[in-house]
Amino acid sequence: MKKRNTILILGIISILIFISVQVFVLRGIWRTKQEMFDLRYKLLSQEAVSFLNRRYATDGFDTARFMIKGYTEKFVKEQLPLIENDSMLQARKQEIYGVISGILNQEQDLSEFLSSYFERQRFEKNFNHMIIINSLELVNFDERIPVFESEGYANRRPPQLARDTAGPREKHSSEILVNRFFTEDNNYRIFFDYYIDFSDKKTLIMKETAASLMMSGFSIIVVVILFLITYRNLMEEKRLSNLKTDFINNMTHELKTPLSTITVAGKTLEMPQIRTNESKILETAKLLGKQSIHLNQLINMILEISMWERTEFQLDRKKVRIEEVMNDIVESFRSGCGNCASLTQKYNFNGVATDLDLVYFTTLMNNLLSNAVKYSDKDPVIDIEGFTEENNICIRIADNGIGISKSDQKHVFDKFYRASSGNIHKYKGLGLGLYYVKKIAVAHGGDVTVSSKPGKGSIFTITIPY
Ligand code: ADP
């Protein structure tokens, strides 16, 4: 149990490590793809900007510049002289910033040009643009009036200009810087950056990494499945090896009992007082005969099963009336080891005849009946019921014995399996009886099933086609 848990824990840890490595690798791939994506669009957009410059001698902001020029000229001339104090100027700065950033955003032609350029190159054409003003100044003759300066810009330059609150929104890492613009005119100076941002960038990258994602997911699934299969095989091997050990113990126990009886009987016959007593000799001889038959049966069963492993199951089938066969088997069982049991039979076979190997079928029935007696902790009551159903003959053997737990029911037909492994010597056996039953039923084209409740009894049902 401890070893089993260790294997399971080690396996789970290895799988977790494997998954972490996969996640780590995938994150690396994702980051690289993202960088490649940004680089691709950065290069492409810069190419577009230089094309625009060469072909049309513009950078896409001519209209905007023209409008800003008009606005600032008017402002400097008409409004600035009216501003009386610093707080009035502060309030107007907010307005100037708003108007100019509005003009830059609405009156630029770069976005439209980039979009059609991307489309022509068969790239994604839907993006959002973003303009970040780094610094903005009004220029009044020799005097520079700072309107806005972003924090980053202030860090790069000596702090002559005060930072204003009217700042733009923060730039995110997903946005791609296309170009930086610096414009100086009679009435203003502006320095701004133009960014583009693909809102469905994640989906686009996801499409590109889909193969790696799928491969990685697939390899995780394969590793988990392989682990489960290996673990199951290991456990199965362990179970079989335990069964084998149990079988050897049981067999030794089973063989020892008749052997020691035979040894004792032999010793008894050597005694002079026994040799003169004819009835004692007869009794001992009978005991010897019975025990050697039992020993013979045990050895035959083991030999037969090992023969089944190597050769095909050979049946010698004959047409028989099932009701008559059942009556014979039950009667001889009643007079033999079933004499302590109360047996009832109820048949409704409608006189059907079926092809059976009588020897094997009798063994099958005897195994089920003797188990019903053996696995009982009170006076055994056995009900045998027979009927036909969909071209099958069905025989149901119900007992009032100790029953079989749900988990054991799955294995009772396995070779060497003994349900009462904790209490193995209380009920003698080799774990071969039901294996035998199943083999014989299947060889006849039928099957055997069990339903049982521990403490209440068991019902075994044999079905054989007729
Ligand atoms: P064996 O009787 O030699 O152990 P079997 O193959 O006949 O082997 O049975 C396998 C196991 O199934 C038994 O060890 C027993 O625990 C359980 N079993 C079989 N028949 C019955 C029954 N009628 N009632 C309760 N348990 C049963």
Coordinates of C-alpha atoms and ligand atoms in Angstrom, one line a residue:
M1 CA 0.0 0.0 0.0
K2 CA 2.8 2.3 1.0
K3 CA 4.8 1.5 -2.2
R4 CA 1.6 2.0 -4.3
N5 CA 1.1 5.5 -2.7
T6 CA 4.7 6.4 -3.3
I7 CA 4.5 5.4 -7.0
L8 CA 1.3 7.4 -7.3
I9 CA 2.7 10.5 -5.6
L10 CA 5.9 10.3 -7.7
G11 CA 3.9 9.9 -10.9
I12 CA 1.7 12.9 -10.0
I13 CA 4.8 15.0 -9.2
S14 CA 6.4 14.1 -12.5
I15 CA 3.3 15.0 -14.4
L16 CA 3.0 18.3 -12.6
I17 CA 6.7 19.1 -13.4
F18 CA 6.0 18.1 -17.0
I19 CA 3.0 20.4 -17.1
S20 CA 4.9 23.3 -15.5
V21 CA 7.7 22.8 -18.1
Q22 CA 5.1 22.9 -20.9
V23 CA 3.5 26.0 -19.5
F24 CA 6.9 27.6 -19.2
V25 CA 7.8 26.7 -22.8
L26 CA 4.4 27.9 -24.0
R27 CA 4.8 31.2 -22.2
G28 CA 8.2 31.6 -23.9
I29 CA 6.6 30.8 -27.3
W30 CA 3.8 33.3 -26.6
R31 CA 6.2 36.1 -25.6
T32 CA 8.3 35.4 -28.7
K33 CA 5.3 35.4 -31.0
Q34 CA 4.1 38.6 -29.4
E35 CA 7.5 40.2 -29.9
M36 CA 7.5 39.0 -33.5
F37 CA 4.0 40.3 -34.0
D38 CA 5.0 43.8 -32.7
L39 CA 8.2 43.8 -34.7
R40 CA 6.4 42.8 -37.9
Y41 CA 3.8 45.6 -37.6
K42 CA 6.4 48.1 -36.5
L43 CA 8.5 47.4 -39.5
L44 CA 5.5 47.4 -41.8
S45 CA 4.1 50.6 -40.4
Q46 CA 7.5 52.3 -40.6
E47 CA 7.8 51.1 -44.2
A48 CA 4.3 52.6 -44.8
V49 CA 5.3 55.9 -43.2
S50 CA 8.4 56.3 -45.3
F51 CA 6.4 55.3 -48.4
L52 CA 3.9 58.0 -47.5
N53 CA 6.7 60.5 -47.2
R54 CA 8.3 59.6 -50.4
R55 CA 5.2 59.3 -52.5
Y56 CA 3.0 62.1 -51.1
A57 CA 5.6 64.2 -49.2
T58 CA 3.5 64.1 -46.1
D59 CA 3.6 62.3 -42.7
G60 CA -0.2 62.2 -42.5
F61 CA -0.5 65.1 -40.0
D62 CA -0.5 68.1 -42.4
T63 CA -4.2 68.9 -42.0
A64 CA -3.9 68.5 -38.2
R65 CA -0.8 70.8 -38.1
F66 CA -2.6 73.4 -40.2
M67 CA -5.5 73.4 -37.8
I68 CA -3.4 73.5 -34.7
K69 CA -1.5 76.4 -36.2
G70 CA -4.7 78.3 -36.7
Y71 CA -5.9 77.6 -33.3
T72 CA -2.7 78.4 -31.4
E73 CA -2.2 81.6 -33.5
K74 CA -5.6 82.8 -32.6
F75 CA -5.2 81.8 -28.9
V76 CA -1.8 83.5 -28.5
K77 CA -3.0 86.6 -30.2
E78 CA -6.4 87.0 -28.8
Q79 CA -6.8 85.0 -25.6
L80 CA -3.4 84.9 -24.0
P81 CA -3.2 88.7 -23.4
L82 CA -6.5 88.5 -21.5
I83 CA -5.2 85.9 -19.0
E84 CA -4.5 87.8 -15.8
N85 CA -3.1 85.3 -13.4
D86 CA -1.6 81.9 -13.0
S87 CA -4.7 80.1 -12.0
M88 CA -6.6 81.4 -15.0
L89 CA -3.7 80.2 -17.2
Q90 CA -3.8 76.7 -15.5
A91 CA -7.5 76.4 -16.4
R92 CA -6.9 77.4 -20.0
K93 CA -4.1 74.9 -20.4
Q94 CA -6.5 72.0 -19.8
E95 CA -8.7 73.4 -22.6
I96 CA -5.8 73.9 -25.0
Y97 CA -4.6 70.3 -24.4
G98 CA -8.0 68.9 -25.1
V99 CA -8.5 70.9 -28.3
I100 CA -5.1 70.0 -29.7
S101 CA -5.3 66.3 -28.8
G102 CA -8.7 66.3 -30.4
I103 CA -7.4 67.8 -33.6
L104 CA -4.4 65.4 -33.7
N105 CA -6.7 62.4 -33.3
Q106 CA -9.5 63.4 -35.7
E107 CA -7.6 65.3 -38.4
Q108 CA -4.8 62.9 -39.1
D109 CA -4.7 60.8 -42.3
L110 CA -2.0 58.3 -41.1
S111 CA -4.4 55.7 -39.7
E112 CA -6.4 55.4 -42.9
F113 CA -3.3 55.1 -45.0
L114 CA -1.8 52.5 -42.7
S115 CA -4.9 50.5 -42.7
S116 CA -5.1 50.4 -46.5
Y117 CA -1.3 49.7 -46.7
F118 CA -1.7 46.7 -44.3
E119 CA -4.7 45.4 -46.3
R120 CA -2.7 45.6 -49.6
Q121 CA 0.1 43.6 -47.9
R122 CA -2.6 41.1 -46.7
F123 CA -2.1 41.8 -43.1
E124 CA -4.6 42.6 -40.4
K125 CA -6.1 46.1 -41.2
N126 CA -8.2 46.7 -38.1
F127 CA -6.4 48.5 -35.4
N128 CA -6.9 51.5 -33.1
H129 CA -4.5 54.3 -33.1
M130 CA -3.3 56.2 -30.1
I131 CA -1.6 59.6 -29.9
I132 CA 0.4 60.3 -26.8
I133 CA 1.5 63.9 -26.4
N134 CA 4.9 64.0 -24.7
S135 CA 5.1 67.8 -24.5
L136 CA 3.2 70.8 -25.7
E137 CA 4.2 74.4 -25.4
L138 CA 2.6 77.6 -26.6
V139 CA 5.2 80.1 -27.9
N140 CA 4.6 83.7 -27.5
F141 CA 7.4 85.8 -29.0
D142 CA 10.4 84.7 -26.9
E143 CA 8.4 83.3 -24.1
R144 CA 7.5 79.6 -23.9
I145 CA 4.4 78.7 -22.1
P146 CA 4.4 75.0 -21.0
V147 CA 1.0 73.4 -21.4
F148 CA 1.7 69.8 -20.8
E149 CA 4.7 67.5 -20.3
S150 CA 4.4 63.8 -19.7
E151 CA 6.3 62.1 -16.9
G152 CA 8.5 60.1 -19.3
Y153 CA 9.4 63.2 -21.2
A154 CA 10.3 65.1 -18.1
N155 CA 12.7 62.3 -17.1
R156 CA 14.5 62.6 -20.4
R157 CA 14.8 66.4 -20.4
P158 CA 15.7 69.0 -17.8
P159 CA 12.6 69.9 -15.9
Q160 CA 12.0 73.4 -17.4
L161 CA 8.3 72.5 -17.9
A162 CA 5.9 71.7 -15.2
R163 CA 3.9 68.5 -15.5
D164 CA 0.2 69.1 -15.9
T165 CA -2.8 67.0 -14.8
A166 CA -4.3 67.1 -18.3
G167 CA -2.3 64.0 -19.3
P168 CA -3.3 61.4 -21.8
R169 CA -4.2 57.8 -20.8
E170 CA -1.3 55.5 -20.0
K171 CA 0.3 53.5 -22.9
H172 CA 0.0 49.7 -22.6
S173 CA 2.7 47.3 -23.5
S174 CA 0.5 45.9 -26.4
E175 CA 0.7 49.1 -28.3
I176 CA 3.2 49.5 -31.1
L177 CA 5.1 52.7 -31.6
V178 CA 4.9 53.7 -35.2
N179 CA 6.6 57.1 -35.2
R180 CA 7.5 60.1 -33.1
F181 CA 6.6 63.6 -34.3
F182 CA 8.1 66.9 -33.4
T183 CA 6.7 70.1 -34.8
E184 CA 7.8 73.6 -34.1
D185 CA 5.8 76.6 -35.3
N186 CA 5.6 80.2 -34.6
N187 CA 3.0 79.7 -31.9
Y188 CA 3.5 76.2 -30.6
R189 CA 5.9 73.3 -30.1
I190 CA 4.6 69.8 -29.9
F191 CA 6.2 66.4 -29.5
F192 CA 4.0 63.4 -29.7
D193 CA 4.1 59.6 -30.4
Y194 CA 1.8 57.7 -32.7
Y195 CA 0.9 54.2 -31.6
I196 CA -1.2 51.5 -33.1
D197 CA -3.0 48.7 -31.1
F198 CA -4.7 45.6 -32.4
S199 CA -7.6 44.8 -30.2
D200 CA -7.8 41.2 -31.3
K201 CA -4.0 40.8 -31.2
K202 CA -4.5 37.9 -28.6
T203 CA -6.7 36.0 -31.1
L204 CA -4.3 36.6 -33.9
I205 CA -1.3 35.3 -31.9
M206 CA -3.5 32.5 -30.6
K207 CA -4.1 31.4 -34.2
E208 CA -0.3 31.4 -34.8
T209 CA 0.5 29.4 -31.6
A210 CA -2.5 27.1 -32.0
A211 CA -0.2 24.3 -33.4
S212 CA 2.2 24.5 -30.4
L213 CA -0.7 24.8 -28.0
M214 CA -2.4 21.7 -29.4
M215 CA 0.9 19.8 -29.5
S216 CA 1.6 20.6 -26.0
G217 CA -1.9 19.8 -24.8
F218 CA -1.7 16.6 -26.8
S219 CA 1.6 15.6 -25.2
I220 CA 0.2 16.3 -21.7
I221 CA -2.8 14.1 -22.5
V222 CA -0.5 11.4 -23.9
V223 CA 1.8 11.5 -20.8
V224 CA -1.1 11.4 -18.4
I225 CA -2.7 8.4 -20.3
L226 CA 0.7 6.6 -20.4
F227 CA 1.2 7.2 -16.7
L228 CA -2.3 5.9 -16.0
I229 CA -1.8 2.8 -18.2
T230 CA 1.6 2.1 -16.7
Y231 CA 0.2 2.6 -13.2
R232 CA -2.7 0.3 -13.9
N233 CA -0.5 -2.4 -15.3
L234 CA 1.9 -2.1 -12.4
M235 CA -1.0 -2.5 -10.0
E236 CA -2.4 -5.4 -12.0
E237 CA 0.9 -7.1 -12.0
K238 CA 1.1 -6.6 -8.2
R239 CA -2.4 -8.0 -7.9
L240 CA -1.5 -11.1 -10.0
S241 CA 1.6 -11.7 -8.0
N242 CA -0.3 -11.5 -4.8
L243 CA -2.9 -13.9 -6.2
K244 CA -0.2 -16.3 -7.2
T245 CA 1.3 -16.2 -3.7
D246 CA -2.2 -16.7 -2.2
F247 CA -2.8 -19.6 -4.6
I248 CA 0.5 -21.3 -3.7
N249 CA -0.4 -21.0 0.0
N250 CA -3.9 -22.3 -0.6
M251 CA -2.8 -25.1 -2.7
T252 CA -0.2 -26.2 -0.1
H253 CA -2.9 -26.1 2.5
E254 CA -5.4 -28.0 0.3
L255 CA -2.9 -30.7 -0.7
K256 CA -1.6 -31.1 2.8
T257 CA -5.0 -32.0 4.3
P258 CA -5.6 -35.2 2.3
L259 CA -1.9 -36.1 2.3
S260 CA -1.7 -35.9 6.1
T261 CA -4.9 -38.0 6.4
I262 CA -3.4 -40.6 4.0
T263 CA -0.2 -40.6 6.1
V264 CA -2.1 -41.1 9.3
A265 CA -4.3 -43.8 7.7
G266 CA -1.1 -45.7 6.5
K267 CA 0.4 -45.5 10.0
T268 CA -2.9 -46.8 11.5
L269 CA -2.9 -49.8 9.2
E270 CA 0.6 -50.6 10.4
M271 CA -0.7 -51.0 14.0
P272 CA -1.1 -54.7 15.1
Q273 CA -4.3 -54.1 17.0
I274 CA -5.9 -52.6 13.8
R275 CA -4.8 -55.4 11.5
T276 CA -6.8 -57.9 13.6
N277 CA -9.9 -55.7 13.3
E278 CA -11.5 -56.1 9.9
S279 CA -14.1 -53.3 10.2
K280 CA -11.3 -50.8 11.2
I281 CA -9.3 -51.9 8.2
L282 CA -12.3 -51.4 5.9
E283 CA -13.0 -48.0 7.5
T284 CA -9.4 -46.9 7.0
A285 CA -9.3 -48.2 3.5
K286 CA -12.4 -46.2 2.7
L287 CA -10.9 -43.1 4.2
L288 CA -7.7 -43.7 2.1
G289 CA -9.8 -44.1 -1.1
K290 CA -11.8 -40.9 -0.4
Q291 CA -8.8 -38.8 0.3
S292 CA -6.9 -40.1 -2.7
I293 CA -10.0 -39.3 -4.9
H294 CA -10.0 -35.8 -3.4
L295 CA -6.3 -35.4 -4.0
N296 CA -6.7 -36.7 -7.6
Q297 CA -9.6 -34.2 -8.2
L298 CA -7.4 -31.3 -7.0
I299 CA -4.5 -32.3 -9.1
N300 CA -6.7 -32.9 -12.2
M301 CA -8.3 -29.5 -11.8
I302 CA -4.9 -27.8 -11.7
L303 CA -3.7 -29.8 -14.6
E304 CA -6.8 -29.2 -16.6
I305 CA -6.6 -25.4 -16.1
S306 CA -3.0 -25.3 -17.1
M307 CA -3.9 -27.4 -20.2
W308 CA -6.7 -24.8 -21.1
E309 CA -4.0 -22.2 -21.2
R310 CA -2.2 -24.0 -23.9
T311 CA -4.9 -25.6 -26.0
E312 CA -8.4 -24.7 -27.2
F313 CA -11.3 -25.7 -24.9
Q314 CA -12.7 -28.9 -26.4
L315 CA -16.4 -29.7 -25.7
D316 CA -18.1 -32.9 -26.4
R317 CA -21.7 -31.6 -26.8
K318 CA -24.8 -33.7 -27.0
K319 CA -28.5 -32.8 -27.3
V320 CA -30.0 -33.2 -23.9
R321 CA -33.2 -32.2 -22.1
I322 CA -32.0 -29.6 -19.7
E323 CA -34.7 -30.3 -17.1
E324 CA -33.7 -33.9 -16.8
V325 CA -30.0 -33.0 -16.6
M326 CA -30.7 -30.5 -13.8
N327 CA -32.7 -33.0 -11.8
D328 CA -29.9 -35.6 -12.0
I329 CA -27.2 -33.1 -11.0
V330 CA -29.2 -31.7 -8.1
E331 CA -30.3 -35.2 -6.8
S332 CA -26.7 -36.5 -6.8
F333 CA -25.5 -33.3 -5.1
R334 CA -28.3 -33.7 -2.5
S335 CA -27.1 -37.2 -1.7
G336 CA -23.4 -36.1 -1.7
C337 CA -22.0 -32.9 -0.2
G338 CA -25.3 -31.1 -0.3
N339 CA -26.9 -33.3 2.3
C340 CA -26.8 -30.6 4.9
A341 CA -28.5 -28.0 2.6
S342 CA -32.2 -27.4 2.0
L343 CA -32.6 -27.4 -1.8
T344 CA -35.6 -26.3 -3.8
Q345 CA -35.9 -26.6 -7.6
K346 CA -38.4 -24.8 -9.9
Y347 CA -38.1 -25.3 -13.6
N348 CA -39.9 -23.8 -16.5
F349 CA -37.9 -24.9 -19.5
N350 CA -40.9 -25.7 -21.8
G351 CA -39.2 -29.0 -22.6
V352 CA -36.4 -27.4 -24.6
A353 CA -33.3 -29.5 -25.5
T354 CA -29.9 -28.0 -25.7
D355 CA -26.4 -29.0 -26.7
L356 CA -24.3 -29.5 -23.6
D357 CA -21.0 -31.2 -22.7
L358 CA -22.5 -33.1 -19.8
V359 CA -19.2 -33.6 -17.9
Y360 CA -18.3 -30.0 -18.0
F361 CA -21.8 -28.8 -17.3
T362 CA -22.1 -31.1 -14.3
T363 CA -18.7 -29.7 -13.0
L364 CA -20.1 -26.1 -13.5
M365 CA -23.3 -26.8 -11.5
N366 CA -21.4 -28.7 -8.8
N367 CA -19.0 -25.8 -8.4
L368 CA -21.9 -23.4 -8.0
L369 CA -23.8 -25.6 -5.6
S370 CA -20.8 -26.5 -3.5
N371 CA -19.9 -22.8 -3.2
A372 CA -23.4 -22.1 -2.1
V373 CA -22.9 -24.6 0.7
K374 CA -19.3 -23.7 1.5
Y375 CA -19.8 -20.0 1.7
S376 CA -22.6 -20.1 4.3
D377 CA -22.4 -19.3 7.9
K378 CA -25.8 -20.8 8.8
D379 CA -27.9 -23.7 7.5
P380 CA -27.6 -23.4 3.7
V381 CA -30.9 -22.8 1.8
I382 CA -30.4 -23.0 -1.9
D383 CA -33.1 -22.1 -4.5
I384 CA -32.6 -23.3 -8.0
E385 CA -34.7 -21.8 -10.7
G386 CA -34.7 -22.6 -14.4
F387 CA -36.5 -20.9 -17.3
T388 CA -36.0 -19.8 -20.9
E389 CA -35.5 -16.3 -22.1
E390 CA -34.8 -15.0 -25.7
N391 CA -33.4 -18.4 -27.0
N392 CA -31.4 -18.9 -23.8
I393 CA -31.8 -21.3 -21.0
C394 CA -31.3 -19.5 -17.7
I395 CA -30.4 -21.2 -14.4
R396 CA -30.4 -19.2 -11.3
I397 CA -28.8 -20.5 -8.1
A398 CA -29.6 -18.4 -5.1
D399 CA -28.2 -19.0 -1.6
N400 CA -28.5 -17.5 1.8
G401 CA -24.7 -17.4 2.4
I402 CA -22.2 -14.8 3.4
G403 CA -22.5 -12.9 0.1
I404 CA -19.9 -11.1 -1.9
S405 CA -19.0 -7.4 -1.7
K406 CA -19.5 -5.2 -4.8
S407 CA -15.7 -4.8 -5.4
D408 CA -15.1 -8.6 -5.1
Q409 CA -18.0 -9.3 -7.5
K410 CA -15.9 -7.9 -10.4
H411 CA -13.1 -10.4 -9.8
V412 CA -14.7 -13.6 -8.5
F413 CA -14.5 -15.2 -12.0
D414 CA -10.8 -14.4 -12.3
K415 CA -8.3 -17.2 -12.0
F416 CA -7.0 -17.7 -8.4
Y417 CA -9.2 -15.0 -7.0
R418 CA -10.6 -15.5 -3.5
A419 CA -12.8 -12.9 -2.1
S420 CA -12.3 -13.7 1.6
S421 CA -8.5 -13.1 1.3
G422 CA -8.4 -11.7 4.9
N423 CA -10.0 -14.9 6.2
I424 CA -8.4 -17.2 3.7
H425 CA -8.3 -20.4 5.6
K426 CA -11.8 -20.2 7.1
Y427 CA -13.2 -21.4 3.8
K428 CA -10.9 -23.7 1.9
G429 CA -10.4 -23.3 -1.8
L430 CA -8.0 -22.4 -4.6
G431 CA -9.9 -19.6 -6.3
L432 CA -10.4 -21.7 -9.4
G433 CA -14.1 -22.9 -9.0
L434 CA -15.8 -19.8 -10.5
Y435 CA -13.0 -19.4 -13.1
Y436 CA -13.9 -22.9 -14.2
V437 CA -17.6 -22.0 -14.2
K438 CA -17.1 -19.0 -16.4
K439 CA -14.8 -20.8 -18.8
I440 CA -17.3 -23.6 -19.3
A441 CA -20.3 -21.2 -19.7
V442 CA -18.4 -19.2 -22.3
A443 CA -17.3 -22.3 -24.1
H444 CA -21.0 -23.2 -24.4
G445 CA -21.6 -19.7 -26.0
G446 CA -23.2 -18.5 -22.8
D447 CA -22.2 -16.5 -19.7
V448 CA -22.4 -16.4 -15.9
T449 CA -23.2 -13.3 -13.8
V450 CA -23.4 -12.7 -10.1
S451 CA -25.5 -10.4 -7.9
S452 CA -25.0 -10.4 -4.2
K453 CA -25.3 -8.5 -1.0
P454 CA -22.8 -9.2 1.8
G455 CA -24.6 -11.0 4.6
K456 CA -27.7 -11.6 2.6
G457 CA -26.6 -14.2 0.0
S458 CA -25.7 -14.5 -3.6
I459 CA -27.4 -15.3 -6.9
F460 CA -25.4 -16.8 -9.8
T461 CA -27.2 -16.9 -13.2
I462 CA -26.0 -19.1 -16.0
T463 CA -27.3 -18.4 -19.5
I464 CA -26.7 -20.8 -22.4
P465 CA -28.2 -20.5 -25.8
Y466 CA -30.3 -23.4 -27.0
Ligands
ADP1 P1 -12.7 -21.0 -4.1 O1 -14.1 -21.3 -3.6 O2 -11.9 -22.1 -4.3 O3 -12.1 -19.9 -3.2 P2 -14.1 -19.9 -6.4 O4 -13.6 -19.5 -7.7 O5 -15.2 -21.0 -6.4 O6 -12.9 -20.3 -5.5 O7 -14.7 -18.6 -5.7 C1 -14.0 -17.4 -5.7 C2 -14.4 -16.6 -4.5 O8 -15.8 -16.2 -4.7 C3 -14.4 -17.4 -3.2 O9 -13.2 -17.2 -2.6 C4 -15.5 -16.7 -2.4 O10 -15.0 -15.7 -1.7 C5 -16.5 -16.2 -3.4 N1 -17.7 -17.0 -3.6 C6 -17.9 -17.9 -4.6 N2 -19.2 -18.4 -4.4 C7 -19.7 -17.8 -3.4 C8 -21.0 -17.8 -2.7 N3 -22.0 -18.7 -3.2 N4 -21.2 -17.0 -1.7 C9 -20.3 -16.2 -1.2 N5 -19.0 -16.1 -1.8 C10 -18.8 -16.9 -2.8

